[in-house]
């Protein structure tokens, strides 16, 4: 039963990585912490691993249920 559960979890993580290939740059544990959090800011600590020299996102709350990324911020504080 445990092997089947592990295979299902790996298949789930692979499907998320195939949908967003930048997830291949982070570990399974890091991806689970992002996917398991309802808080959009959970991705902030992993940005530098997924995007070269991007340290964070500027997130704005559009409504009670929608948060949008407004800018990507480099380690040198340049904004895109």
XYZ file of C-alpha atoms in Angstrom:
80
model
C 0.000 0.000 0.000
C 2.820 2.394 0.826
C 4.494 1.844 -2.546
C 1.225 2.573 -4.346
C 0.774 5.780 -2.346
C 4.362 6.863 -3.118
C 3.844 6.173 -6.840
C 0.615 8.205 -6.830
C 2.373 11.100 -5.099
C 5.257 10.987 -7.592
C 2.784 10.912 -10.501
C 0.967 13.931 -9.032
C 4.215 15.900 -8.620
C 5.303 14.955 -12.146
C 2.001 16.233 -13.536
C 2.565 19.590 -11.792
C 6.147 19.735 -13.076
C 4.988 18.984 -16.603
C 2.415 21.788 -16.346
C 5.050 24.250 -15.045
C 8.582 23.039 -15.906
C 10.286 25.485 -13.509
C 9.118 23.129 -10.728
C 11.828 20.689 -11.898
C 14.378 22.981 -10.220
C 13.026 22.406 -6.707
C 12.837 19.282 -4.535
C 9.737 17.196 -3.896
C 9.494 18.590 -0.350
C 9.663 22.177 -1.584
C 7.053 21.521 -4.265
C 4.743 19.916 -1.715
C 5.088 22.944 0.568
C 4.077 25.228 -2.321
C 1.179 23.062 -3.489
C -0.003 22.350 0.048
C -0.240 25.994 1.036
C -3.289 28.121 0.384
C -1.079 31.192 0.762
C 0.360 32.519 -2.557
C 3.364 33.951 -0.735
C 4.549 30.371 -0.015
C 6.357 30.443 -3.356
C 8.555 33.420 -2.388
C 11.332 31.441 -0.693
C 11.705 29.159 -3.741
C 11.847 31.821 -6.480
C 15.648 32.002 -6.609
C 15.812 28.263 -7.333
C 13.238 28.357 -10.118
C 14.340 31.570 -11.873
C 17.939 32.678 -12.255
C 18.574 35.759 -10.069
C 14.887 36.337 -9.277
C 14.569 36.628 -5.522
C 10.884 37.439 -5.103
C 7.564 38.412 -6.600
C 5.500 41.488 -5.871
C 2.083 40.062 -5.104
C -1.068 42.198 -5.040
C -4.448 41.145 -3.775
C -6.968 41.719 -6.572
C -9.949 40.437 -4.597
C -10.637 38.291 -1.545
C -9.913 35.144 -3.552
C -7.419 36.324 -6.194
C -3.776 37.300 -5.707
C -1.780 38.378 -8.746
C 1.964 38.631 -9.383
C 2.652 42.203 -10.444
C 6.450 42.068 -10.783
C 9.494 39.834 -10.491
C 12.306 41.319 -8.394
C 15.967 40.378 -8.867
C 18.553 39.993 -6.120
C 19.792 43.476 -7.089
C 16.253 44.861 -6.573
C 15.626 45.375 -10.301
C 11.981 44.903 -11.240
C 10.504 43.248 -14.294
